[in-house]
């Protein structure tokens, strides 16, 4: 039986843009929708999926990634009246406690896999983290969840090789900035073409810097890319790179704004696409999933789909006819995708030897 562990920062309600006087998409409703759906569908509690309590992280866990100056700024800013870290990143009175608890859930999700309690885990936390750099917030992200977990796993469990994979619609620019020169951490981000889309970075040409050249992979997906394009990218690039890199664990930056109904992005993943991505990876590697973006009311359905992908056992059916979805879009999408895939393979070929297969 495959065992799945869920963690959840129960105090996340105190981090809410409405408390600062304005509504915003990154709000407590996101996790409420997820947990309502899970409980209505008997998850956790079906035998192999369990919810675990977590202790808050410590400041020293944050300082493995972020500067002390920035960490202090976040903490002190919560006590000020203008509690904005940037134009799109808000703070509330209790945000620092929420962040510590979220990070505690992230670290515990790693512990559950590393100590053998679970095969895979999913930290259902907010706020998200993948846009945060060592000394900056961005895009609702304050501390970088996956980076803090990676550094924790390296120090506490002496893990040598870690892969971080981002499937959020937005490029994982914070994570890239932290690991672009680290040869022990492979960073792959597959996201909507950032030339006209936030965070306006994460291009195919961005492959890391010495001594980690080729260990960062950024795939630009043209708008309306969907299940078939993602499947091709994962089959032709991601799985081959993972085979060669041979990580001990995969941290999945699991954003759900690549979903076809998501209004903040223009990608077309459906339930089928999410299940395929996760189930293929989870059948071969231990995975820790971390909730990133995703603002659609189907978040609960998508989290459940990922959990089923981790289990390798599917009950949720796709309500979308993939042929109709494919037929409804501009024919240029596939052409641009193929061009991007060839460009990426050519640029990364010196490091991964794609030429014999692509
Ligand atoms: Zn996103």
Coordinates of C-alpha atoms and ligand atoms in Angstrom, one line a residue:
X1 CA 0.0 0.0 0.0
X2 CA 1.3 3.4 -0.9
X3 CA 1.2 5.8 2.1
X4 CA 0.5 9.5 1.6
X5 CA 1.0 12.1 4.3
X6 CA -0.7 15.5 4.3
X7 CA 0.3 18.5 6.3
X8 CA -1.6 21.7 6.7
X9 CA -0.9 25.0 8.4
X10 CA -4.1 25.4 10.4
X11 CA -3.5 29.1 11.3
X12 CA -3.4 30.3 7.7
X13 CA -6.7 32.2 8.1
X14 CA -4.6 35.0 9.8
X15 CA -2.9 35.7 6.5
X16 CA -5.6 37.2 4.5
X17 CA -5.6 40.3 2.3
X18 CA -9.0 41.4 3.5
X19 CA -7.4 42.0 7.0
X20 CA -5.4 44.7 5.2
X21 CA -8.6 46.1 3.7
X22 CA -8.6 44.7 0.2
X23 CA -9.5 41.4 -1.4
X24 CA -7.0 39.3 -3.4
X25 CA -6.7 35.9 -5.1
X26 CA -4.2 34.5 -2.6
X27 CA -6.6 34.2 0.4
X28 CA -7.8 31.6 3.0
X29 CA -10.6 30.5 0.7
X30 CA -8.1 28.5 -1.4
X31 CA -7.4 26.1 1.4
X32 CA -11.0 26.1 2.6
X33 CA -12.1 24.9 -0.8
X34 CA -9.5 22.2 -0.8
X35 CA -10.3 20.8 2.6
X36 CA -14.1 21.0 2.0
X37 CA -13.6 18.9 -1.2
X38 CA -11.3 16.5 0.6
X39 CA -13.6 15.9 3.5
X40 CA -16.7 15.5 1.3
X41 CA -14.8 12.8 -0.5
X42 CA -13.5 11.0 2.5
X43 CA -9.9 12.1 2.2
X44 CA -7.8 11.7 4.4
X45 CA -9.2 8.6 6.0
X46 CA -9.2 6.1 3.2
X47 CA -6.5 4.0 4.8
X48 CA -3.4 5.1 2.9
X49 CA -3.8 8.9 3.2
X50 CA -3.3 10.6 6.6
X51 CA -3.2 14.1 7.9
X52 CA -0.3 14.9 10.2
X53 CA 0.2 17.7 12.7
X54 CA 3.3 19.8 12.4
X55 CA 5.3 22.1 14.7
X56 CA 6.3 25.6 13.5
X57 CA 9.7 25.8 11.8
X58 CA 12.5 27.7 13.5
X59 CA 14.2 30.9 12.4
X60 CA 17.3 28.9 11.7
X61 CA 15.4 26.9 9.1
X62 CA 14.6 30.1 7.2
X63 CA 18.2 31.3 7.5
X64 CA 19.5 28.3 5.6
X65 CA 18.1 30.2 2.5
X66 CA 17.2 33.8 3.3
X67 CA 19.3 36.6 4.6
X68 CA 19.0 37.6 8.3
X69 CA 18.3 41.2 7.1
X70 CA 15.4 40.1 4.9
X71 CA 14.0 37.7 7.6
X72 CA 14.1 40.5 10.1
X73 CA 12.4 42.8 7.7
X74 CA 9.5 40.3 7.2
X75 CA 9.1 39.9 11.0
X76 CA 9.2 43.7 11.8
X77 CA 7.0 44.6 8.8
X78 CA 4.1 42.7 10.3
X79 CA 4.1 45.3 13.1
X80 CA 3.9 48.3 10.9
X81 CA 0.9 50.0 9.4
X82 CA 2.0 49.8 5.8
X83 CA 2.3 46.0 5.8
X84 CA 3.3 45.5 2.2
X85 CA 6.5 43.7 1.3
X86 CA 6.1 44.6 -2.4
X87 CA 3.3 45.7 -4.7
X88 CA 1.8 42.2 -4.8
X89 CA 2.9 40.7 -1.5
X90 CA 0.9 41.6 1.6
X91 CA 1.5 40.9 5.3
X92 CA -0.9 40.9 8.3
X93 CA -0.4 41.1 12.1
X94 CA 0.1 37.3 12.4
X95 CA 1.7 36.6 9.1
X96 CA 5.1 35.7 10.6
X97 CA 3.5 33.0 12.8
X98 CA 1.6 31.7 9.7
X99 CA 4.8 31.6 7.8
X100 CA 6.6 29.6 10.5
X101 CA 3.8 27.1 10.7
X102 CA 3.6 26.8 6.9
X103 CA 7.3 26.1 6.8
X104 CA 6.9 23.6 9.7
X105 CA 4.4 21.7 7.6
X106 CA 6.8 21.8 4.6
X107 CA 9.7 20.4 6.7
X108 CA 7.4 17.8 8.3
X109 CA 6.2 16.7 4.8
X110 CA 9.9 16.1 4.1
X111 CA 10.4 14.2 7.4
X112 CA 7.4 11.9 6.7
X113 CA 9.1 10.7 3.5
X114 CA 12.6 10.6 4.8
X115 CA 11.8 8.6 8.0
X116 CA 9.8 6.1 6.0
X117 CA 6.4 7.0 7.6
X118 CA 5.1 7.8 4.1
X119 CA 6.1 7.2 0.5
X120 CA 5.0 10.6 -0.6
X121 CA 3.6 13.7 1.0
X122 CA 1.8 16.9 0.2
X123 CA 2.1 20.1 2.3
X124 CA -1.2 22.0 1.8
X125 CA 0.1 25.4 2.9
X126 CA -0.2 29.0 2.1
X127 CA 1.2 31.4 1.3
X128 CA 3.1 29.9 -1.6
X129 CA 6.9 30.2 -2.0
X130 CA 8.5 29.7 -5.4
X131 CA 8.8 33.4 -6.3
X132 CA 10.7 34.3 -3.1
X133 CA 14.5 34.9 -3.5
X134 CA 17.1 35.0 -0.7
X135 CA 16.3 38.6 0.1
X136 CA 13.1 39.4 -1.7
X137 CA 9.4 38.6 -1.8
X138 CA 7.4 38.4 -5.0
X139 CA 4.0 37.2 -6.3
X140 CA 2.4 36.5 -2.9
X141 CA 5.6 34.5 -1.9
X142 CA 7.6 35.5 1.2
X143 CA 9.8 32.6 2.1
X144 CA 10.8 30.0 -0.5
X145 CA 9.2 26.7 0.8
X146 CA 10.9 24.3 -1.6
X147 CA 14.4 25.9 -1.1
X148 CA 14.0 25.8 2.7
X149 CA 13.0 22.2 2.5
X150 CA 15.9 21.3 0.2
X151 CA 18.5 22.9 2.5
X152 CA 16.9 21.2 5.5
X153 CA 17.1 17.8 3.8
X154 CA 20.7 18.4 2.8
X155 CA 21.7 19.4 6.4
X156 CA 19.5 17.0 8.5
X157 CA 19.4 14.0 6.2
X158 CA 22.6 14.5 4.3
X159 CA 20.8 14.1 1.0
X160 CA 23.2 14.7 -1.9
X161 CA 20.9 15.1 -4.9
X162 CA 17.5 16.8 -4.9
X163 CA 15.3 17.7 -7.9
X164 CA 12.8 20.6 -7.6
X165 CA 10.1 20.6 -10.3
X166 CA 7.7 23.4 -10.8
X167 CA 4.4 22.9 -12.7
X168 CA 2.8 26.2 -11.6
X169 CA 1.8 28.3 -14.6
X170 CA 4.3 30.9 -13.4
X171 CA 8.1 30.4 -13.7
X172 CA 9.8 29.4 -10.5
X173 CA 12.1 32.4 -10.5
X174 CA 12.8 32.6 -6.8
X175 CA 13.9 28.9 -6.7
X176 CA 16.0 29.4 -9.8
X177 CA 17.8 32.4 -8.3
X178 CA 18.7 30.4 -5.2
X179 CA 20.0 27.2 -6.9
X180 CA 21.2 28.4 -10.3
X181 CA 24.9 27.8 -9.2
X182 CA 24.2 24.7 -7.1
X183 CA 25.2 21.4 -8.8
X184 CA 23.4 19.3 -6.2
X185 CA 20.0 20.7 -6.9
X186 CA 18.3 20.1 -10.3
X187 CA 15.6 22.8 -11.0
X188 CA 13.1 22.2 -13.7
X189 CA 10.3 24.7 -14.3
X190 CA 7.6 24.2 -16.9
X191 CA 5.5 27.3 -17.2
X192 CA 3.6 29.7 -19.5
X193 CA 5.9 31.7 -21.8
X194 CA 7.1 34.6 -19.5
X195 CA 7.8 37.1 -22.3
X196 CA 4.4 38.6 -21.7
X197 CA 3.5 36.8 -18.4
X198 CA 4.6 37.2 -14.8
X199 CA 7.4 36.9 -13.5
X200 CA 8.8 37.9 -17.0
X201 CA 11.8 35.5 -16.4
X202 CA 12.5 31.8 -16.8
X203 CA 13.4 31.5 -20.4
X204 CA 14.8 28.5 -22.2
X205 CA 18.2 30.1 -22.4
X206 CA 18.3 30.3 -18.6
X207 CA 20.2 27.0 -17.8
X208 CA 22.0 27.9 -14.6
X209 CA 25.5 29.2 -14.1
X210 CA 28.9 27.6 -13.5
X211 CA 29.4 25.1 -11.7
X212 CA 25.7 24.1 -12.3
X213 CA 25.4 24.8 -16.0
X214 CA 22.6 22.7 -17.5
X215 CA 21.1 21.9 -14.0
X216 CA 18.4 24.5 -14.4
X217 CA 15.8 23.9 -17.1
X218 CA 13.1 26.4 -18.0
X219 CA 10.5 25.4 -20.5
X220 CA 8.4 28.1 -22.1
X221 CA 4.9 26.8 -22.8
X222 CA 2.9 28.8 -25.4
X223 CA -0.5 29.8 -24.2
X224 CA -3.2 27.1 -24.5
X225 CA -0.6 24.3 -24.1
X226 CA -2.3 21.3 -22.5
X227 CA -2.1 17.7 -21.6
X228 CA -0.4 16.5 -24.8
X229 CA 2.3 19.2 -24.7
X230 CA 3.0 18.6 -21.0
X231 CA 3.2 14.8 -21.7
X232 CA 5.7 15.3 -24.5
X233 CA 7.9 17.6 -22.4
X234 CA 7.8 15.2 -19.5
X235 CA 8.5 12.1 -21.6
X236 CA 11.2 13.7 -23.8
X237 CA 12.9 15.9 -21.3
X238 CA 11.9 15.6 -17.6
X239 CA 12.1 11.9 -17.2
X240 CA 15.4 11.6 -19.2
X241 CA 17.0 14.3 -17.1
X242 CA 15.8 12.8 -13.9
X243 CA 17.1 9.4 -15.0
X244 CA 20.5 10.8 -15.5
X245 CA 20.6 13.1 -12.5
X246 CA 19.1 10.3 -10.3
X247 CA 17.8 12.4 -7.4
X248 CA 17.1 10.9 -4.0
X249 CA 13.8 12.9 -3.8
X250 CA 11.6 15.1 -5.9
X251 CA 10.1 18.3 -4.5
X252 CA 7.1 19.2 -6.6
X253 CA 6.2 22.9 -6.7
X254 CA 2.6 22.0 -7.3
X255 CA 0.7 25.0 -8.6
X256 CA -2.8 24.6 -10.1
X257 CA -3.0 27.8 -12.2
X258 CA -2.0 25.7 -15.3
X259 CA -5.5 24.4 -15.1
X260 CA -7.7 25.0 -18.2
X261 CA -10.3 26.9 -16.2
X262 CA -7.8 29.2 -14.4
X263 CA -8.4 32.8 -15.2
X264 CA -5.0 34.1 -14.1
X265 CA -3.2 32.0 -16.8
X266 CA -3.8 30.6 -20.3
X267 CA -2.8 27.0 -20.0
X268 CA -5.0 23.9 -20.6
X269 CA -4.0 21.1 -18.2
X270 CA -7.0 19.1 -17.1
X271 CA -7.5 16.3 -14.5
X272 CA -6.0 13.8 -17.0
X273 CA -2.9 15.9 -17.4
X274 CA -2.2 16.4 -13.7
X275 CA -2.8 12.7 -13.0
X276 CA -0.4 11.6 -15.7
X277 CA 2.4 13.9 -14.6
X278 CA 2.2 13.0 -10.9
X279 CA 1.5 9.3 -11.3
X280 CA 4.5 8.7 -13.7
X281 CA 6.9 10.5 -11.4
X282 CA 5.6 9.0 -8.2
X283 CA 5.9 5.5 -9.6
X284 CA 9.6 5.9 -9.6
X285 CA 10.6 8.6 -7.1
X286 CA 9.6 9.6 -3.6
X287 CA 7.9 13.0 -3.8
X288 CA 7.1 15.9 -1.6
X289 CA 4.4 18.1 -3.1
X290 CA 4.2 21.7 -2.0
X291 CA 1.1 23.8 -2.8
X292 CA 2.0 26.9 -4.8
X293 CA -0.5 28.9 -6.8
X294 CA -3.9 28.1 -8.2
X295 CA -7.0 30.2 -7.6
X296 CA -9.8 28.3 -9.2
X297 CA -12.7 26.8 -7.3
X298 CA -11.7 23.3 -8.6
X299 CA -8.6 23.3 -6.4
X300 CA -10.0 20.5 -4.2
X301 CA -10.6 18.3 -7.2
X302 CA -7.1 19.0 -8.5
X303 CA -5.4 18.3 -5.1
X304 CA -7.4 15.0 -4.9
X305 CA -6.2 14.2 -8.4
X306 CA -2.6 14.7 -7.3
X307 CA -3.1 12.6 -4.2
X308 CA -4.5 9.8 -6.5
X309 CA -1.5 10.3 -8.8
X310 CA 0.8 9.8 -5.8
X311 CA -1.1 6.6 -4.9
X312 CA -1.1 5.4 -8.5
X313 CA -4.8 4.6 -8.1
X314 CA -7.4 6.6 -10.0
X315 CA -11.1 7.1 -9.4
X316 CA -11.6 10.8 -10.5
X317 CA -12.7 11.0 -14.1
X318 CA -11.9 14.0 -16.3
X319 CA -15.0 16.0 -17.2
X320 CA -13.2 17.5 -20.2
X321 CA -13.1 15.8 -23.6
X322 CA -9.5 16.3 -24.5
X323 CA -10.2 16.0 -28.2
X324 CA -12.7 18.9 -28.0
X325 CA -10.3 21.0 -25.9
X326 CA -7.5 20.4 -28.4
X327 CA -9.8 21.2 -31.3
X328 CA -11.0 24.5 -29.7
X329 CA -7.6 26.1 -29.6
X330 CA -5.3 27.9 -32.1
X331 CA -3.3 25.6 -34.2
X332 CA -0.2 27.6 -33.7
X333 CA 0.1 26.4 -30.1
X334 CA 1.6 23.0 -31.1
X335 CA 3.9 24.6 -33.6
X336 CA 5.4 27.0 -31.1
X337 CA 5.7 24.3 -28.5
X338 CA 7.6 22.0 -30.9
X339 CA 9.9 24.9 -31.8
X340 CA 10.5 25.6 -28.1
X341 CA 11.1 22.0 -27.4
X342 CA 13.7 21.7 -30.1
X343 CA 15.4 24.9 -28.9
X344 CA 15.5 23.6 -25.4
X345 CA 16.9 20.3 -26.4
X346 CA 19.6 22.0 -28.5
X347 CA 20.7 24.3 -25.7
X348 CA 20.8 21.6 -23.1
X349 CA 22.2 18.8 -25.3
X350 CA 25.8 19.4 -24.2
X351 CA 24.7 18.5 -20.6
X352 CA 22.0 15.9 -21.2
X353 CA 22.6 14.4 -24.7
X354 CA 19.1 14.7 -26.1
X355 CA 20.2 14.6 -29.7
X356 CA 20.0 10.9 -30.0
X357 CA 16.4 10.8 -29.0
X358 CA 14.8 14.2 -30.0
Ligands
LIG1 ZN1 1.3 30.7 -10.3

